[in-house]
PDB file of C-alpha atoms in Angstrom:
ATOM      1  CA  MET A 766     -53.832  73.906 181.010  1.00  0.00           C
ATOM      2  CA  SER A 767     -53.563  70.256 181.935  1.00  0.00           C
ATOM      3  CA  GLU A 768     -50.841  67.909 180.766  1.00  0.00           C
ATOM      4  CA  GLY A 769     -53.594  66.032 178.960  1.00  0.00           C
ATOM      5  CA  VAL A 770     -53.471  68.697 176.228  1.00  0.00           C
ATOM      6  CA  GLU A 771     -49.808  67.956 175.541  1.00  0.00           C
ATOM      7  CA  TRP A 772     -50.545  64.224 175.510  1.00  0.00           C
ATOM      8  CA  ALA A 773     -53.475  64.667 173.130  1.00  0.00           C
ATOM      9  CA  LEU A 774     -51.447  66.835 170.737  1.00  0.00           C
ATOM     10  CA  HIS A 775     -48.595  64.313 170.614  1.00  0.00           C
ATOM     11  CA  SER A 776     -51.074  61.463 170.170  1.00  0.00           C
ATOM     12  CA  CYS A 777     -52.629  63.154 167.137  1.00  0.00           C
ATOM     13  CA  VAL A 778     -49.237  63.574 165.472  1.00  0.00           C
ATOM     14  CA  ASN A 779     -48.328  59.985 166.357  1.00  0.00           C
ATOM     15  CA  LEU A 780     -51.591  58.751 164.840  1.00  0.00           C
ATOM     16  CA  ALA A 781     -50.770  60.638 161.655  1.00  0.00           C
ATOM     17  CA  TRP A 782     -47.308  59.065 161.576  1.00  0.00           C
ATOM     18  CA  SER A 783     -48.742  55.592 162.198  1.00  0.00           C
ATOM     19  CA  GLY A 784     -50.719  55.841 158.962  1.00  0.00           C
ATOM     20  CA  PRO A 785     -54.430  55.997 158.114  1.00  0.00           C
ATOM     21  CA  ASP A 786     -54.810  52.209 157.905  1.00  0.00           C
ATOM     22  CA  ARG A 787     -53.637  51.462 161.431  1.00  0.00           C
ATOM     23  CA  ALA A 788     -55.780  51.837 164.539  1.00  0.00           C
ATOM     24  CA  VAL A 789     -53.576  52.328 167.593  1.00  0.00           C
ATOM     25  CA  SER A 790     -54.741  51.456 171.089  1.00  0.00           C
ATOM     26  CA  ALA A 791     -54.561  53.948 173.921  1.00  0.00           C
ATOM     27  CA  ALA A 792     -52.225  51.568 175.747  1.00  0.00           C
ATOM     28  CA  ARG A 793     -49.838  51.481 172.792  1.00  0.00           C
ATOM     29  CA  LEU A 794     -49.924  55.259 172.330  1.00  0.00           C
ATOM     30  CA  ALA A 795     -49.309  55.682 176.054  1.00  0.00           C
ATOM     31  CA  ALA A 796     -46.398  53.218 176.053  1.00  0.00           C
ATOM     32  CA  TRP A 797     -44.600  55.232 173.345  1.00  0.00           C
ATOM     33  CA  HIS A 798     -44.128  58.092 175.856  1.00  0.00           C
ATOM     34  CA  GLU A 799     -44.438  56.017 179.058  1.00  0.00           C
ATOM     35  CA  LEU A 800     -47.718  57.679 180.037  1.00  0.00           C
ATOM     36  CA  PRO A 801     -50.529  56.196 182.133  1.00  0.00           C
ATOM     37  CA  ALA A 802     -52.782  54.455 179.609  1.00  0.00           C
ATOM     38  CA  ALA A 803     -56.027  55.014 181.528  1.00  0.00           C
ATOM     39  CA  TYR A 804     -55.459  58.758 181.714  1.00  0.00           C
ATOM     40  CA  LEU A 805     -54.401  59.021 178.059  1.00  0.00           C
ATOM     41  CA  ASN A 806     -57.502  57.046 177.113  1.00  0.00           C
ATOM     42  CA  LYS A 807     -59.635  59.770 178.749  1.00  0.00           C
ATOM     43  CA  GLN A 808     -57.949  62.382 176.567  1.00  0.00           C
ATOM     44  CA  LEU A 809     -58.441  60.233 173.458  1.00  0.00           C
ATOM     45  CA  GLN A 810     -62.123  59.745 174.306  1.00  0.00           C
ATOM     46  CA  ALA A 811     -62.471  63.526 174.585  1.00  0.00           C
ATOM     47  CA  LEU A 812     -60.865  63.835 171.136  1.00  0.00           C
ATOM     48  CA  ALA A 813     -63.317  61.226 169.819  1.00  0.00           C
ATOM     49  CA  ARG A 814     -66.311  63.138 171.224  1.00  0.00           C
ATOM     50  CA  ALA A 815     -64.990  66.245 169.451  1.00  0.00           C
ATOM     51  CA  GLY A 816     -64.663  64.408 166.132  1.00  0.00           C
ATOM     52  CA  ILE A 817     -60.871  64.687 166.030  1.00  0.00           C
ATOM     53  CA  VAL A 818     -60.249  60.945 166.239  1.00  0.00           C
ATOM     54  CA  THR A 819     -62.389  57.875 165.748  1.00  0.00           C
ATOM     55  CA  SER A 820     -62.430  54.913 168.059  1.00  0.00           C
ATOM     56  CA  THR A 821     -62.823  51.317 166.937  1.00  0.00           C
ATOM     57  CA  PRO A 822     -63.589  48.763 169.681  1.00  0.00           C
ATOM     58  CA  GLY A 823     -62.217  45.250 169.818  1.00  0.00           C
ATOM     59  CA  PRO A 824     -58.880  43.466 169.955  1.00  0.00           C
ATOM     60  CA  ARG A 825     -57.688  45.042 166.693  1.00  0.00           C
ATOM     61  CA  GLY A 826     -59.334  48.357 167.499  1.00  0.00           C
ATOM     62  CA  GLY A 827     -57.936  51.621 168.646  1.00  0.00           C
ATOM     63  CA  PHE A 828     -57.803  55.214 167.530  1.00  0.00           C
ATOM     64  CA  ARG A 829     -57.359  56.853 164.137  1.00  0.00           C
ATOM     65  CA  LEU A 830     -57.488  60.472 163.061  1.00  0.00           C
ATOM     66  CA  ALA A 831     -60.974  61.447 161.918  1.00  0.00           C
ATOM     67  CA  ARG A 832     -59.687  64.196 159.649  1.00  0.00           C
ATOM     68  CA  PRO A 833     -56.366  65.375 158.217  1.00  0.00           C
ATOM     69  CA  LEU A 834     -53.933  67.187 160.501  1.00  0.00           C
ATOM     70  CA  ASP A 835     -54.288  70.388 158.499  1.00  0.00           C
ATOM     71  CA  ALA A 836     -57.984  70.399 159.439  1.00  0.00           C
ATOM     72  CA  ILE A 837     -57.281  70.155 163.189  1.00  0.00           C
ATOM     73  CA  SER A 838     -56.241  73.336 164.977  1.00  0.00           C
ATOM     74  CA  LEU A 839     -54.425  73.409 168.265  1.00  0.00           C
ATOM     75  CA  MET A 840     -57.512  75.148 169.659  1.00  0.00           C
ATOM     76  CA  ASP A 841     -59.655  72.187 168.564  1.00  0.00           C
ATOM     77  CA  VAL A 842     -57.539  69.895 170.723  1.00  0.00           C
ATOM     78  CA  VAL A 843     -57.385  72.301 173.673  1.00  0.00           C
ATOM     79  CA  ALA A 844     -61.173  72.758 173.632  1.00  0.00           C
ATOM     80  CA  ALA A 845     -61.733  68.991 173.350  1.00  0.00           C
ATOM     81  CA  VAL A 846     -59.539  68.226 176.358  1.00  0.00           C
ATOM     82  CA  GLU A 847     -60.068  71.298 178.547  1.00  0.00           C
ATOM     83  CA  GLY A 848     -63.631  72.163 177.584  1.00  0.00           C
ATOM     84  CA  PRO A 849     -64.968  75.407 176.150  1.00  0.00           C
ATOM     85  CA  GLU A 850     -64.982  77.361 179.411  1.00  0.00           C
ATOM     86  CA  GLU A 851     -62.897  80.489 179.767  1.00  0.00           C
ATOM     87  CA  ALA A 852     -59.550  79.989 181.505  1.00  0.00           C
ATOM     88  CA  PHE A 853     -60.051  83.053 183.735  1.00  0.00           C
ATOM     89  CA  ARG A 854     -63.239  83.424 185.723  1.00  0.00           C
ATOM     90  CA  CYS A 855     -63.751  86.698 187.527  1.00  0.00           C
ATOM     91  CA  ALA A 856     -65.276  86.061 190.957  1.00  0.00           C
ATOM     92  CA  GLU A 857     -65.973  89.783 191.332  1.00  0.00           C
ATOM     93  CA  ILE A 858     -64.101  90.034 194.641  1.00  0.00           C
ATOM     94  CA  ARG A 859     -64.492  93.825 194.442  1.00  0.00           C
ATOM     95  CA  GLN A 860     -67.939  93.238 195.897  1.00  0.00           C
ATOM     96  CA  GLN A 861     -66.554  91.545 199.025  1.00  0.00           C
ATOM     97  CA  GLY A 862     -64.920  92.903 202.157  1.00  0.00           C
ATOM     98  CA  PRO A 863     -65.016  96.372 203.663  1.00  0.00           C
ATOM     99  CA  GLY A 864     -65.198  98.118 200.268  1.00  0.00           C
ATOM    100  CA  ALA A 865     -68.179  96.175 198.990  1.00  0.00           C
ATOM    101  CA  GLY A 866     -71.247  98.263 198.302  1.00  0.00           C
ATOM    102  CA  ALA A 867     -69.541 101.538 199.245  1.00  0.00           C
ATOM    103  CA  PRO A 868     -70.766 104.550 197.266  1.00  0.00           C
ATOM    104  CA  ALA A 869     -67.393 104.810 195.496  1.00  0.00           C
ATOM    105  CA  ALA A 870     -67.336 101.100 194.598  1.00  0.00           C
ATOM    106  CA  PRO A 871     -66.851 100.602 190.854  1.00  0.00           C
ATOM    107  CA  THR A 872     -69.873  99.455 188.909  1.00  0.00           C
ATOM    108  CA  ALA A 873     -68.179  99.043 185.511  1.00  0.00           C
ATOM    109  CA  ASP A 874     -66.671  95.796 184.309  1.00  0.00           C
ATOM    110  CA  CYS A 875     -63.636  94.761 186.286  1.00  0.00           C
ATOM    111  CA  ALA A 876     -60.441  96.030 184.604  1.00  0.00           C
ATOM    112  CA  ILE A 877     -58.650  92.807 185.522  1.00  0.00           C
ATOM    113  CA  ALA A 878     -61.369  90.634 184.002  1.00  0.00           C
ATOM    114  CA  HIS A 879     -61.326  92.785 180.875  1.00  0.00           C
ATOM    115  CA  ALA A 880     -57.536  92.459 180.497  1.00  0.00           C
ATOM    116  CA  MET A 881     -57.645  88.700 181.085  1.00  0.00           C
ATOM    117  CA  THR A 882     -60.441  88.278 178.522  1.00  0.00           C
ATOM    118  CA  ARG A 883     -58.426  90.197 175.907  1.00  0.00           C
ATOM    119  CA  ALA A 884     -55.352  88.049 176.605  1.00  0.00           C
ATOM    120  CA  GLU A 885     -57.338  84.825 176.416  1.00  0.00           C
ATOM    121  CA  LEU A 886     -58.928  85.859 173.146  1.00  0.00           C
ATOM    122  CA  ALA A 887     -55.471  86.498 171.654  1.00  0.00           C
ATOM    123  CA  TRP A 888     -54.281  83.109 172.958  1.00  0.00           C
ATOM    124  CA  ARG A 889     -57.308  81.305 171.501  1.00  0.00           C
ATOM    125  CA  ARG A 890     -56.890  83.044 168.137  1.00  0.00           C
ATOM    126  CA  ALA A 891     -53.213  82.044 168.006  1.00  0.00           C
ATOM    127  CA  LEU A 892     -54.078  78.402 168.767  1.00  0.00           C
ATOM    128  CA  ALA A 893     -56.889  78.423 166.207  1.00  0.00           C
ATOM    129  CA  ALA A 894     -54.525  79.803 163.551  1.00  0.00           C
ATOM    130  CA  GLN A 895     -52.060  76.919 163.872  1.00  0.00           C
ATOM    131  CA  ASN A 896     -52.941  73.413 162.762  1.00  0.00           C
ATOM    132  CA  LEU A 897     -51.450  70.058 163.659  1.00  0.00           C
ATOM    133  CA  ASP A 898     -49.885  69.657 160.237  1.00  0.00           C
ATOM    134  CA  ASP A 899     -47.747  72.723 161.031  1.00  0.00           C
ATOM    135  CA  ILE A 900     -46.655  70.915 164.200  1.00  0.00           C
ATOM    136  CA  ARG A 901     -45.999  67.656 162.317  1.00  0.00           C
ATOM    137  CA  GLN A 902     -43.816  69.440 159.786  1.00  0.00           C
ATOM    138  CA  GLN A 903     -41.784  71.172 162.483  1.00  0.00           C
ATOM    139  CA  ALA A 904     -41.394  67.899 164.404  1.00  0.00           C
ATOM    140  CA  GLU A 905     -40.177  66.147 161.255  1.00  0.00           C
ATOM    141  CA  ARG A 906     -37.636  68.922 160.585  1.00  0.00           C
ATOM    142  CA  GLN A 907     -36.343  68.517 164.149  1.00  0.00           C
ATOM    143  CA  ALA A 908     -36.362  64.696 164.088  1.00  0.00           C
ATOM    144  CA  PRO A 909     -36.680  63.350 160.521  1.00  0.00           C
ATOM    145  CA  GLU A 910     -36.439  59.756 161.711  1.00  0.00           C
ATOM    146  CA  ALA A 911     -39.339  60.048 164.193  1.00  0.00           C
ATOM    147  CA  PRO A 912     -42.188  58.882 161.915  1.00  0.00           C
ATOM    148  CA  GLU A 913     -40.338  55.754 160.784  1.00  0.00           C
ATOM    149  CA  ARG A 914     -39.169  54.982 164.341  1.00  0.00           C
ATOM    150  CA  LEU A 915     -42.780  55.104 165.531  1.00  0.00           C
ATOM    151  CA  ARG A 916     -44.062  52.938 162.649  1.00  0.00           C
ATOM    152  CA  ALA A 917     -41.315  50.358 163.261  1.00  0.00           C
ATOM    153  CA  TRP A 918     -42.058  50.309 166.974  1.00  0.00           C
ATOM    154  CA  LEU A 919     -45.782  49.835 166.355  1.00  0.00           C
ATOM    155  CA  ALA A 920     -45.121  47.036 163.839  1.00  0.00           C
ATOM    156  CA  ALA A 921     -42.891  45.196 166.337  1.00  0.00           C
ATOM    157  CA  ARG A 922     -45.703  44.375 168.720  1.00  0.00           C
TER     158      ARG A 922
END
C-alpha cells in the first residue's frame, strides 16, 4: 500500500477538524505534515473522483469532505487511492519452467493464490468495517488538542 493512503486518511480527518465551512487547499493540507503538495493533491483528486471530498477551484477554493466521516470507511479511502485491483496477482508460475505441462502438474486453483485471496478478503472486510469517525475519535482521545491546533494554524494564514 502506498504512503498516499496514509496521507489521504490524515487529510480526511484534518478536513473534518477544519470544519464544514472551510475549504482547505492541498498545499495547506500538505504543509501541516510537511508533505509534497503536488503528490498530496493527486491523492485528494482521487478522493474527489470517489466522492469522498469535493474540490472547489479558485483562490479561496480547496477541499472539503463530501460526506460525514462516519459514512467513509477506511476501505473507501484505500480503494480511491490504490484502485480496486486485488493486492495479490497470481502469475501462475506453476506453468513455467521444467515442471510446466508435466502430466502431474496441478490443474486446480493455486493454493497460494487461494490463501492470498482469503487473506485479502479479510483485510478488505476489516477496513470496510471501520469508518473515519472511529479514527477521529481515537485521534482525539490520544491528542485532545489536535483539532483546535489545526483550526488555529489554518486561521493564521
